[in-house]
Structures are given as structure tokens and as C-alpha cells.
Amino acid sequence: MPGSVALDEDDLALVEALQRDPRAPWTSVADVVGTNAVTASRRWERLRSTGAAWITGTPGPGSHHAQVLAYVDVTCTPSEKTRVAQELAGDAHALSVDITAGGRDLLLTVAAVDLPTLGRYLLERLDRVPGVTGTRARIATRLHAEGSTWRLGVLPPVGNGGAMPAIRPAVLDEVDRDLMSALGEDGRASFATLAQLTGTSQPTARRRVDRLIASGAVLLRTDVAAPLAGLPVMVVLSADAPAGRLDEAAARLGRLQQVRLSATLAGTPSMLVTAWLPSLEEVHRFEQELVHQVPEVDVVDRLVVLRSVKRMGRLLDGAGRATGTVRMDVWREPVPGAV
């Protein structure tokens, strides 16, 4: 099957070059990986077309219209887990859907325009899905690391690596939202394409996209099919730390190579950490390293992902490859007819 073999070193280097700057010109990308622009572009198109890698613009914390983010544990009737996961993957507000082992059945990343809208999604949509037997939501208070800041680690490090942007909250209008939705489907879409999709001029599209990225309203991320990158195991840790050191601890956790997400939560436990690992044997070693590096952290719960069904708007197959897109329209009313 196309794209089913592991990615080679050249592929991984290309992906990491685009992790550093997802919209970089091909000449710049080629300089990083030691090839020419035509080869870099052609190789990326092969990865993208087979679903092995892709670039997404996700709603970021700089947007007043997408700042309510929650991580939701879901329990299901045993025979219904896969069906429920696939149904929820079609929801615009469920940005990511993972089937897990370790006490819960599914882990959802849910975003909404505001707290009341999030409540309607959880109470009037999620809780009423046939096969769902229970939910627990924890609302994020701050992201210290996430997919846009994570790096494969195959290229020599540059500076401080990925870092969350300085947040300058921006109020979005309808054109901004359309641009964000378009970038959610293709984070490298040309300004000509974006202008055509949103009915604006190319200079306007460029100016608005630059503002969305600079404000943190959009987080651009280059994603890869984890199993093809040699990282088939995703572990989710819930942890606590003293309140006075919570942000510091979460920030330090976010700098660990394996960590894809480090978030503080308005709930108990107060932190969520996800990591990509090469094998199940690495789970305990990673946790030992985590506690060694950040000793004030107390890990209180663990989940292992059996299958990622959706990651930030991308539908995934069993090998982690992207097979389709669900627009991350977090401004939509999640329950038709609700007021």
C-alpha cells in the first residue's frame, strides 16, 4: 500500500525542516536538507499525497474565538468504542479523537468559541451519542508545548527549538475565520488560493495570514504519521505539581524531546502531557526521565493510545496516515437549534 513503509532519513529531515517553518519557500527548505528546491517540493508532494505528512493551521490561544480548549475522557459500551470514535471524528469541535487503554476508552481534544458553546457540545451532543456511558472534561488554562512546537529531532538543533508564540489576542471577523478554516485544510496553501477561497485580494490574504500567525490565532504545524516515523506509541500522562510551580513545571516538561503536548488544566490532575515513543518498553523509561528532570511532578494516571482516529482535523488510518479532513469550524453551533 502506498505510504505504508517507514520514512527514510531524507523524508524525516524534510518534515523537520517544515516543522521549523511550515510555510518556508522551497529554496529555504532545500538549503536546510541539502538538496534543491524542485527535489524538496517533489518529495513533499509525495509525502502529502500518501498521507504520510501534512501541514495544518490550527486555532490557537491568540484567538478570542477559539480559546476554550478541553481534554475529554470518554467511556463507552465495550462493543461501541470504534463506532463512537468514528462518529465523533466527524464533529468540527472534536479536533482530535484517540482510542485509549488504561481506564478510559476515548480521549478527545475539544475546542469551542466560548464556555457556553463548549458546554452545549459536551452536554447536548457528546453525552447523547449512543454508546457513550460517561465523560469527564478538563479545560486547558495554558499550553506550554503542542504539535506546532514539537520536533522530530533528526536535524541539528537551532536556537531554542520550537516555542509557543507570544500571544497577542486578536478579534476575528468572518474573513479571518475563513482563512483559518482554509489553513486548517492546507497550511501551505498559496496566497492566491487563499484569496480565491475567501474572496479577497492576494495582498489582503497575505496581510491577514501574517497577522493571524503573529498573534497566535493560528498555530501552523507540520504533522507526520507517527508509526511511519518510528514513533508508534503515544502515551498520555496526567500529573500534578505544587500550585506555585505549576507553570514552571509544565514549561520544563514541554522541553523534553518526547513531549508533544504539555498543558495546565483547570481541574484535577492539573497537567496533561502526551509523548510519542518508539516502543512500549520506553513508556516507563520516559516516565522515569520525566520525574528525574522535573522532580516536583507527580504522575497520577496513564493512558496508552491504541489508535489515533483524528488529529487536529485530519482523519487517520491505522498506520497514522491522513485520509481526509474535517474543517475545524469551532465557531459553529454544535447543536442545531440551540440558543
CSV table of N, CA and C in Angstrom, one decimal, residues 83 152 193 220 287 309:
chain,number,residue,atom,x,y,z
A,83,ARG,N,-17.0,2.6,16.8
A,83,ARG,CA,-18.1,3.3,16.1
A,83,ARG,C,-18.2,4.7,16.7
A,152,LEU,N,11.0,16.4,15.3
A,152,LEU,CA,11.4,15.0,15.2
A,152,LEU,C,12.8,14.8,15.9
A,193,THR,N,-4.4,31.1,-3.7
A,193,THR,CA,-5.5,30.1,-3.4
A,193,THR,C,-6.4,30.7,-2.2
A,220,LEU,N,0.6,27.0,13.1
A,220,LEU,CA,1.0,26.2,12.0
A,220,LEU,C,1.8,25.0,12.5
A,287,GLU,N,8.8,7.9,31.7
A,287,GLU,CA,8.3,8.5,32.9
A,287,GLU,C,9.4,8.7,34.0
A,309,VAL,N,-7.6,8.2,15.7
A,309,VAL,CA,-8.6,8.3,14.7
A,309,VAL,C,-8.6,9.6,14.0
